[in-house]
mmCIF file of C-alpha atoms and ligand atoms in Angstrom:
data_model
loop_
_atom_site.group_PDB
_atom_site.id
_atom_site.type_symbol
_atom_site.label_atom_id
_atom_site.label_comp_id
_atom_site.label_asym_id
_atom_site.label_seq_id
_atom_site.Cartn_x
_atom_site.Cartn_y
_atom_site.Cartn_z
ATOM 1 C CA MET A 1 37.876 51.642 -17.033
ATOM 2 C CA THR A 2 41.116 50.590 -15.368
ATOM 3 C CA ILE A 3 43.817 48.838 -17.358
ATOM 4 C CA PRO A 4 44.569 45.405 -15.880
ATOM 5 C CA THR A 5 48.035 44.774 -14.489
ATOM 6 C CA GLN A 6 50.149 41.930 -15.851
ATOM 7 C CA ASP A 7 49.557 39.810 -12.743
ATOM 8 C CA GLU A 8 45.804 40.232 -13.216
ATOM 9 C CA LEU A 9 46.047 39.149 -16.867
ATOM 10 C CA GLU A 10 47.970 36.052 -15.808
ATOM 11 C CA THR A 11 45.281 34.755 -13.451
ATOM 12 C CA VAL A 12 43.625 32.982 -16.390
ATOM 13 C CA VAL A 13 45.249 31.222 -19.343
ATOM 14 C CA PHE A 14 43.722 29.698 -22.442
ATOM 15 C CA THR A 15 44.548 27.915 -25.673
ATOM 16 C CA ILE A 16 42.310 27.109 -28.603
ATOM 17 C CA GLU A 17 42.734 23.769 -30.345
ATOM 18 C CA ASP A 18 40.449 22.360 -33.031
ATOM 19 C CA GLY A 19 37.407 24.333 -31.932
ATOM 20 C CA ILE A 20 37.882 23.763 -28.196
ATOM 21 C CA ALA A 21 38.883 26.643 -25.912
ATOM 22 C CA TRP A 22 40.801 25.237 -22.948
ATOM 23 C CA VAL A 23 40.518 27.918 -20.276
ATOM 24 C CA SER A 24 42.307 27.476 -16.953
ATOM 25 C CA PHE A 25 42.294 29.117 -13.563
ATOM 26 C CA ASN A 26 45.942 30.075 -13.239
ATOM 27 C CA ARG A 27 46.903 30.740 -9.630
ATOM 28 C CA PRO A 28 48.309 27.287 -8.880
ATOM 29 C CA GLU A 29 50.423 28.597 -5.991
ATOM 30 C CA LYS A 30 47.171 29.727 -4.335
ATOM 31 C CA ARG A 31 45.283 26.598 -5.409
ATOM 32 C CA ASN A 32 43.388 28.708 -7.957
ATOM 33 C CA CYS A 33 41.291 30.405 -5.314
ATOM 34 C CA MET A 34 39.242 33.203 -6.851
ATOM 35 C CA SER A 35 40.548 36.696 -6.160
ATOM 36 C CA PRO A 36 38.865 39.845 -7.507
ATOM 37 C CA LYS A 37 41.631 40.014 -10.115
ATOM 38 C CA LEU A 38 40.927 36.494 -11.289
ATOM 39 C CA ASN A 39 37.198 37.173 -11.405
ATOM 40 C CA ARG A 40 37.700 40.255 -13.553
ATOM 41 C CA GLN A 41 40.118 38.489 -15.871
ATOM 42 C CA MET A 42 37.843 35.471 -16.265
ATOM 43 C CA MET A 43 35.052 37.763 -17.416
ATOM 44 C CA ARG A 44 37.420 39.326 -19.972
ATOM 45 C CA VAL A 45 38.404 35.892 -21.272
ATOM 46 C CA LEU A 46 34.779 34.761 -21.495
ATOM 47 C CA ASP A 47 34.035 37.960 -23.402
ATOM 48 C CA GLU A 48 36.898 37.373 -25.782
ATOM 49 C CA LEU A 49 35.983 33.764 -26.559
ATOM 50 C CA GLU A 50 32.188 33.767 -26.618
ATOM 51 C CA PHE A 51 31.536 34.671 -30.239
ATOM 52 C CA ARG A 52 34.802 33.634 -31.866
ATOM 53 C CA GLU A 53 34.323 31.522 -34.981
ATOM 54 C CA ASP A 54 37.176 29.220 -33.986
ATOM 55 C CA VAL A 55 35.581 28.336 -30.617
ATOM 56 C CA GLY A 56 32.755 25.802 -30.513
ATOM 57 C CA VAL A 57 33.113 24.479 -26.957
ATOM 58 C CA LEU A 58 34.701 25.961 -23.842
ATOM 59 C CA VAL A 59 36.372 23.759 -21.233
ATOM 60 C CA LEU A 60 37.096 25.225 -17.803
ATOM 61 C CA ALA A 61 40.140 23.635 -16.173
ATOM 62 C CA GLY A 62 42.720 24.513 -13.535
ATOM 63 C CA GLU A 63 46.518 24.718 -13.435
ATOM 64 C CA GLY A 64 48.367 22.822 -10.707
ATOM 65 C CA SER A 65 46.785 20.606 -8.071
ATOM 66 C CA ALA A 66 43.470 22.437 -7.742
ATOM 67 C CA TRP A 67 40.525 23.120 -9.992
ATOM 68 C CA SER A 68 39.683 25.952 -7.612
ATOM 69 C CA ALA A 69 39.927 26.262 -3.821
ATOM 70 C CA GLY A 70 36.905 28.580 -3.793
ATOM 71 C CA MET A 71 36.980 32.244 -2.932
ATOM 72 C CA ASP A 72 40.255 33.861 -1.922
ATOM 73 C CA LEU A 73 39.791 34.280 1.816
ATOM 74 C CA HIS A 74 42.420 37.011 1.876
ATOM 75 C CA GLU A 75 41.829 39.102 -1.261
ATOM 76 C CA TYR A 76 38.110 38.474 -1.742
ATOM 77 C CA PHE A 77 36.930 38.473 1.875
ATOM 78 C CA ARG A 78 39.413 40.066 4.283
ATOM 79 C CA GLU A 79 40.705 42.869 2.063
ATOM 80 C CA ASN A 80 37.273 43.893 0.826
ATOM 81 C CA GLU A 81 35.687 43.705 4.251
ATOM 82 C CA ALA A 82 38.386 46.118 5.444
ATOM 83 C CA LYS A 83 37.492 48.506 2.600
ATOM 84 C CA GLY A 84 33.756 48.471 3.322
ATOM 85 C CA LEU A 85 30.418 47.575 1.834
ATOM 86 C CA GLY A 86 31.064 49.144 -1.580
ATOM 87 C CA ALA A 87 34.120 46.968 -2.121
ATOM 88 C CA ILE A 88 32.306 43.861 -0.874
ATOM 89 C CA ARG A 89 29.421 44.414 -3.272
ATOM 90 C CA GLN A 90 31.762 45.120 -6.176
ATOM 91 C CA ALA A 91 33.658 41.879 -5.560
ATOM 92 C CA GLN A 92 30.350 39.987 -5.411
ATOM 93 C CA ARG A 93 29.176 41.546 -8.680
ATOM 94 C CA GLU A 94 32.429 40.521 -10.349
ATOM 95 C CA SER A 95 32.335 36.901 -9.201
ATOM 96 C CA TYR A 96 28.602 36.304 -9.525
ATOM 97 C CA GLY A 97 28.776 38.149 -12.839
ATOM 98 C CA TRP A 98 31.077 35.723 -14.616
ATOM 99 C CA TRP A 99 29.358 32.677 -13.125
ATOM 100 C CA ARG A 100 26.037 33.978 -14.421
ATOM 101 C CA ARG A 101 27.667 34.712 -17.772
ATOM 102 C CA LEU A 102 28.834 31.118 -17.860
ATOM 103 C CA ARG A 103 25.347 29.763 -17.064
ATOM 104 C CA TRP A 104 23.989 31.480 -20.161
ATOM 105 C CA TYR A 105 27.094 31.236 -22.324
ATOM 106 C CA GLN A 106 26.612 31.100 -26.081
ATOM 107 C CA LYS A 107 28.812 28.040 -26.469
ATOM 108 C CA PRO A 108 28.512 24.702 -24.659
ATOM 109 C CA THR A 109 30.761 24.580 -21.587
ATOM 110 C CA ILE A 110 32.415 21.713 -19.722
ATOM 111 C CA ALA A 111 34.014 21.803 -16.271
ATOM 112 C CA MET A 112 37.059 19.524 -16.147
ATOM 113 C CA VAL A 113 37.705 19.066 -12.439
ATOM 114 C CA HIS A 114 40.962 17.287 -11.766
ATOM 115 C CA GLY A 115 41.660 18.379 -8.178
ATOM 116 C CA TRP A 116 40.329 20.511 -5.319
ATOM 117 C CA CYS A 117 36.928 22.112 -5.777
ATOM 118 C CA PHE A 118 35.628 24.082 -2.806
ATOM 119 C CA GLY A 119 32.812 26.413 -1.865
ATOM 120 C CA GLY A 120 32.647 29.319 -4.288
ATOM 121 C CA ALA A 121 34.003 27.056 -7.034
ATOM 122 C CA TYR A 122 30.575 25.427 -7.119
ATOM 123 C CA GLY A 123 29.483 28.638 -8.907
ATOM 124 C CA PRO A 124 31.503 27.991 -12.064
ATOM 125 C CA LEU A 125 31.003 24.237 -11.636
ATOM 126 C CA PHE A 126 27.253 24.761 -11.976
ATOM 127 C CA GLY A 127 27.808 27.495 -14.557
ATOM 128 C CA CYS A 128 29.269 24.884 -16.890
ATOM 129 C CA ASP A 129 26.690 22.818 -18.760
ATOM 130 C CA LEU A 130 28.523 19.549 -18.223
ATOM 131 C CA ALA A 131 31.088 18.522 -15.639
ATOM 132 C CA PHE A 132 33.625 15.713 -15.652
ATOM 133 C CA ALA A 133 35.857 14.922 -12.712
ATOM 134 C CA ALA A 134 38.870 12.850 -11.912
ATOM 135 C CA GLU A 135 38.003 10.089 -9.479
ATOM 136 C CA GLU A 136 40.792 11.567 -7.354
ATOM 137 C CA ALA A 137 39.247 15.086 -7.288
ATOM 138 C CA GLN A 138 37.944 16.426 -3.974
ATOM 139 C CA PHE A 139 34.741 18.426 -3.622
ATOM 140 C CA GLY A 140 33.693 20.243 -0.490
ATOM 141 C CA LEU A 141 31.363 22.877 0.856
ATOM 142 C CA SER A 142 33.972 23.910 3.387
ATOM 143 C CA GLU A 143 32.220 27.143 4.374
ATOM 144 C CA ILE A 144 30.934 25.589 7.581
ATOM 145 C CA ASN A 145 34.534 24.734 8.526
ATOM 146 C CA TRP A 146 35.461 28.390 8.767
ATOM 147 C CA GLY A 147 32.150 29.695 9.993
ATOM 148 C CA ILE A 148 29.915 30.863 7.163
ATOM 149 C CA LEU A 149 27.019 29.410 5.202
ATOM 150 C CA PRO A 150 27.600 28.354 1.588
ATOM 151 C CA GLY A 151 26.844 31.678 -0.087
ATOM 152 C CA GLY A 152 27.378 33.001 -3.588
ATOM 153 C CA GLY A 153 24.753 30.572 -4.828
ATOM 154 C CA ALA A 154 26.525 27.488 -3.436
ATOM 155 C CA THR A 155 23.575 26.474 -1.251
ATOM 156 C CA LYS A 156 21.231 26.852 -4.196
ATOM 157 C CA ILE A 157 23.571 24.779 -6.347
ATOM 158 C CA ALA A 158 23.731 22.012 -3.725
ATOM 159 C CA VAL A 159 19.930 21.904 -3.687
ATOM 160 C CA GLU A 160 19.696 21.996 -7.484
ATOM 161 C CA LEU A 161 22.144 19.149 -7.965
ATOM 162 C CA LEU A 162 21.884 16.950 -4.870
ATOM 163 C CA ASN A 163 18.991 15.323 -3.137
ATOM 164 C CA PHE A 164 17.808 16.887 0.127
ATOM 165 C CA ARG A 165 19.674 14.567 2.495
ATOM 166 C CA ASN A 166 22.960 14.741 0.593
ATOM 167 C CA ALA A 167 22.732 18.525 0.210
ATOM 168 C CA MET A 168 22.104 18.909 3.932
ATOM 169 C CA TYR A 169 24.886 16.510 4.894
ATOM 170 C CA HIS A 170 27.345 18.059 2.443
ATOM 171 C CA ALA A 171 26.680 21.620 3.624
ATOM 172 C CA MET A 172 26.505 20.868 7.358
ATOM 173 C CA MET A 173 29.361 18.420 7.772
ATOM 174 C CA GLY A 174 32.122 20.127 5.797
ATOM 175 C CA GLU A 175 33.445 16.745 4.666
ATOM 176 C CA ASN A 176 34.878 16.291 1.191
ATOM 177 C CA VAL A 177 33.679 13.781 -1.383
ATOM 178 C CA ASP A 178 35.828 12.403 -4.161
ATOM 179 C CA GLY A 179 35.020 12.465 -7.863
ATOM 180 C CA LYS A 180 33.311 9.065 -7.777
ATOM 181 C CA LYS A 181 30.926 10.147 -5.040
ATOM 182 C CA ALA A 182 30.398 13.507 -6.781
ATOM 183 C CA ALA A 183 29.260 11.602 -9.885
ATOM 184 C CA GLU A 184 27.036 9.321 -7.823
ATOM 185 C CA TRP A 185 25.454 12.394 -6.234
ATOM 186 C CA GLY A 186 25.021 14.242 -9.537
ATOM 187 C CA LEU A 187 27.483 17.056 -8.837
ATOM 188 C CA VAL A 188 29.268 16.012 -12.040
ATOM 189 C CA ASN A 189 28.240 13.882 -15.007
ATOM 190 C CA GLU A 190 30.964 11.327 -14.696
ATOM 191 C CA ALA A 191 34.230 10.543 -12.947
ATOM 192 C CA VAL A 192 37.143 8.825 -14.632
ATOM 193 C CA PRO A 193 40.709 8.147 -13.502
ATOM 194 C CA LEU A 194 42.761 11.348 -13.635
ATOM 195 C CA VAL A 195 44.945 10.050 -16.473
ATOM 196 C CA GLN A 196 41.873 9.654 -18.687
ATOM 197 C CA LEU A 197 40.157 12.927 -17.796
ATOM 198 C CA LYS A 198 41.382 15.157 -20.623
ATOM 199 C CA GLU A 199 40.802 12.440 -23.209
ATOM 200 C CA ARG A 200 37.228 11.896 -22.012
ATOM 201 C CA VAL A 201 36.493 15.648 -21.992
ATOM 202 C CA SER A 202 37.969 15.985 -25.503
ATOM 203 C CA GLU A 203 35.756 13.132 -26.677
ATOM 204 C CA VAL A 204 32.622 14.837 -25.318
ATOM 205 C CA ALA A 205 33.667 18.219 -26.701
ATOM 206 C CA LYS A 206 34.177 16.700 -30.161
ATOM 207 C CA VAL A 207 30.651 15.294 -30.124
ATOM 208 C CA LEU A 208 29.275 18.719 -29.187
ATOM 209 C CA LEU A 209 31.248 20.317 -32.016
ATOM 210 C CA GLN A 210 29.268 18.182 -34.479
ATOM 211 C CA LYS A 211 25.894 19.513 -33.283
ATOM 212 C CA ASN A 212 23.922 22.460 -34.588
ATOM 213 C CA PRO A 213 25.167 25.396 -32.453
ATOM 214 C CA VAL A 214 21.825 27.245 -32.521
ATOM 215 C CA ALA A 215 20.024 24.123 -31.318
ATOM 216 C CA LEU A 216 22.657 23.567 -28.624
ATOM 217 C CA LYS A 217 22.229 27.065 -27.217
ATOM 218 C CA ALA A 218 18.432 26.721 -27.287
ATOM 219 C CA THR A 219 18.670 23.315 -25.607
ATOM 220 C CA LYS A 220 21.035 24.320 -22.815
ATOM 221 C CA ASP A 221 18.963 27.408 -22.023
ATOM 222 C CA ALA A 222 15.782 25.336 -22.050
ATOM 223 C CA ILE A 223 17.201 22.823 -19.575
ATOM 224 C CA ARG A 224 18.092 25.639 -17.177
ATOM 225 C CA ARG A 225 14.830 27.554 -17.632
ATOM 226 C CA VAL A 226 12.137 24.905 -17.437
ATOM 227 C CA GLY A 227 13.058 23.691 -13.949
ATOM 228 C CA GLU A 228 11.212 26.616 -12.402
ATOM 229 C CA MET A 229 8.198 26.465 -14.740
ATOM 230 C CA THR A 230 4.873 24.691 -14.518
ATOM 231 C CA PHE A 231 4.406 22.004 -17.132
ATOM 232 C CA ASP A 232 2.136 24.207 -19.233
ATOM 233 C CA ASN A 233 4.510 27.160 -19.070
ATOM 234 C CA ALA A 234 7.409 24.912 -20.051
ATOM 235 C CA GLU A 235 5.465 23.463 -22.956
ATOM 236 C CA ASP A 236 4.697 26.943 -24.226
ATOM 237 C CA TYR A 237 8.227 28.244 -23.640
ATOM 238 C CA LEU A 238 9.694 25.301 -25.568
ATOM 239 C CA VAL A 239 7.447 25.913 -28.570
ATOM 240 C CA ARG A 240 8.494 29.551 -28.628
ATOM 241 C CA ALA A 241 12.171 28.785 -28.012
ATOM 242 C CA GLN A 242 12.156 26.344 -30.931
ATOM 243 C CA GLU A 243 10.429 28.824 -33.174
ATOM 244 C CA ALA A 244 12.900 31.519 -32.174
ATOM 245 C CA ALA A 245 15.753 29.140 -32.954
ATOM 246 C CA ASN A 246 14.199 28.270 -36.320
ATOM 247 C CA SER A 247 14.227 31.894 -37.288
ATOM 248 C CA PHE A 248 17.561 32.704 -35.699
ATOM 249 C CA ASP A 249 18.846 33.978 -39.011
ATOM 250 C CA ASN A 250 15.622 35.895 -39.476
ATOM 251 C CA ASP A 251 16.308 38.440 -42.190
ATOM 252 C CA GLY A 252 13.183 40.506 -41.414
ATOM 253 C CA ARG A 253 15.009 42.597 -38.843
ATOM 254 C CA LYS A 254 17.769 43.333 -41.302
ATOM 255 C CA GLU A 255 15.203 44.354 -43.878
ATOM 256 C CA GLY A 256 13.485 46.631 -41.356
ATOM 257 C CA ILE A 257 16.765 48.342 -40.506
ATOM 258 C CA LYS A 258 17.666 48.654 -44.189
ATOM 259 C CA GLN A 259 14.359 50.269 -45.149
ATOM 260 C CA PHE A 260 14.828 52.834 -42.367
ATOM 261 C CA LEU A 261 18.546 53.603 -42.591
ATOM 262 C CA ASP A 262 19.305 53.037 -46.280
ATOM 263 C CA ASP A 263 16.047 53.248 -48.287
ATOM 264 C CA LYS A 264 14.456 55.820 -45.958
ATOM 265 C CA THR A 265 11.019 54.478 -46.915
ATOM 266 C CA TYR A 266 9.517 54.415 -43.412
ATOM 267 C CA LYS A 267 10.121 55.455 -39.803
ATOM 268 C CA PRO A 268 9.913 52.704 -37.141
ATOM 269 C CA GLY A 269 8.479 55.275 -34.707
ATOM 270 C CA LEU A 270 5.529 55.840 -37.028
ATOM 271 C CA GLY A 271 4.772 52.435 -38.476
ATOM 272 C CA SER A 272 6.074 49.146 -39.747
ATOM 273 C CA TYR A 273 8.455 48.365 -42.612
ATOM 274 C CA ASN A 274 7.127 46.922 -45.868
ATOM 275 C CA LYS A 275 7.317 43.150 -45.573
ATOM 276 C CA SER A 276 6.480 42.562 -49.203
ATOM 277 C CA LYS A 277 9.843 44.051 -50.180
ATOM 278 C CA GLY A 278 11.838 41.392 -48.341
ATOM 279 C CA GLY A 279 12.463 39.677 -45.056
ATOM 280 C CA ARG A 280 9.854 37.675 -43.201
HETATM 281 N N1 LIG B 1 41.902 31.576 -0.004
HETATM 282 C C1 LIG B 1 43.095 32.162 0.177
HETATM 283 N N2 LIG B 1 44.240 31.482 0.062
HETATM 284 C C2 LIG B 1 44.180 30.176 -0.234
HETATM 285 C C3 LIG B 1 42.959 29.517 -0.439
HETATM 286 C C4 LIG B 1 41.773 30.277 -0.315
HETATM 287 N N3 LIG B 1 40.564 29.752 -0.540
HETATM 288 N N4 LIG B 1 43.220 28.222 -0.723
HETATM 289 C C5 LIG B 1 44.553 28.093 -0.711
HETATM 290 N N5 LIG B 1 45.144 29.267 -0.415
HETATM 291 C C6 LIG B 1 46.565 29.569 -0.301
HETATM 292 C C7 LIG B 1 47.166 29.125 1.012
HETATM 293 O O1 LIG B 1 46.936 30.097 2.016
HETATM 294 C C8 LIG B 1 48.617 28.994 0.646
HETATM 295 O O2 LIG B 1 49.179 30.283 0.576
HETATM 296 P P1 LIG B 1 50.722 30.552 1.052
HETATM 297 O O3 LIG B 1 51.546 29.673 0.161
HETATM 298 O O4 LIG B 1 50.920 32.003 0.816
HETATM 299 O O5 LIG B 1 50.762 30.113 2.480
HETATM 300 C C9 LIG B 1 48.565 28.475 -0.784
HETATM 301 O O6 LIG B 1 47.272 28.812 -1.286
HETATM 302 C C10 LIG B 1 48.709 26.987 -0.869
HETATM 303 O O7 LIG B 1 47.767 26.395 -0.017
HETATM 304 P P2 LIG B 1 48.096 25.154 0.929
HETATM 305 O O8 LIG B 1 47.026 25.116 1.979
HETATM 306 O O9 LIG B 1 49.510 25.210 1.413
HETATM 307 O O10 LIG B 1 47.939 23.959 -0.119
HETATM 308 P P3 LIG B 1 47.624 22.421 0.135
HETATM 309 O O11 LIG B 1 47.822 21.766 -1.173
HETATM 310 O O12 LIG B 1 48.371 21.883 1.317
HETATM 311 O O13 LIG B 1 46.066 22.365 0.528
HETATM 312 C C11 LIG B 1 43.763 23.007 0.175
HETATM 313 C C12 LIG B 1 45.120 22.645 -0.479
HETATM 314 C C13 LIG B 1 43.185 21.763 0.896
HETATM 315 C C14 LIG B 1 42.884 23.406 -0.998
HETATM 316 C C15 LIG B 1 43.931 24.151 1.207
HETATM 317 O O14 LIG B 1 44.682 25.196 0.604
HETATM 318 C C16 LIG B 1 42.614 24.720 1.661
HETATM 319 O O15 LIG B 1 41.989 24.152 2.541
HETATM 320 N N6 LIG B 1 42.195 25.859 1.069
HETATM 321 C C17 LIG B 1 40.933 26.486 1.443
HETATM 322 C C18 LIG B 1 39.770 25.772 0.792
HETATM 323 C C19 LIG B 1 38.490 26.453 1.184
HETATM 324 O O16 LIG B 1 37.877 26.101 2.167
HETATM 325 N N7 LIG B 1 38.080 27.466 0.404
HETATM 326 C C20 LIG B 1 36.992 28.348 0.747
HETATM 327 C C21 LIG B 1 35.689 27.726 0.351
HETATM 328 S S1 LIG B 1 34.343 28.681 0.944
HETATM 329 C C22 LIG B 1 34.108 29.899 -0.236
HETATM 330 O O17 LIG B 1 34.624 29.800 -1.307
HETATM 331 C C23 LIG B 1 33.196 30.986 0.073
#
């Protein structure tokens, strides 16, 4: 494993206040476009925060005028294309990896989009469970403007969040929409004037902090999973997901491990632990 350089570490900043982790893209001079360094560092930060007791909600924000201007056309595309397929695939794994991590994050997540949000940035936008924008923010699938299709999941995200006509228009025309239109289209939950954005996001985060965290994780996963299921499959999945959540602190597993490692009363390879001695 390579040790990150200082400039890599600085591509993401965060603070934790009253249970809320405020995480920001931090390449304002490059409009927070996502370089391989930023993608690697974001994964490290997500790792660090995911199971911390003092973090109940994660907000993804951006320093400077942009939320994120999408992929770094220089460091992500041009430099890796010059290095070859291995480098291209590695960079894709790193970016898609943290967006996927965000989609299934343990804690509730909120995108707080105050400024530019382009192309690849739709990955983390969709990765966050909720999204709030400034009315002044600008959203665009600008890929078509420089000659590619919206990749990295962006086309899928447009289809997931927008209706067919708006998704097609948005992807084909390369025109930006502001926060108000993004809310109307369903790209974000709500748009408020920029000066009220942080206050509104804090308000929502505080409500989430009051909820049962096991139920929140089960709920957010369920919302993402059931979209691709038949009704009957969803019904069944939801019963099982609820039951799994009910027994989240299931002590049977611990008992099974204890009887093997400590009591040495059975071998899991040869049979089951003794339930009557504890656990469920
Ligand atoms: N990739 C690489 N560099 C970028 C990117 C990007 N996506 N976005 C901004 N930068 C760099 C600029 O090259 C410039 O660098 P420099 O100071 O070394 O010249 C610096 O960030 C500042 O950018 P400006 O264009 O000067 O900032 P401005 O505020 O005038 O404009 C805007 C902001 C509209 C976001 C503009 O930078 C832009 O159009 N960026 C590209 C947006 C885009 O289409 N992203 C790709 C989406 S497709 C995908 O992600 C796959």
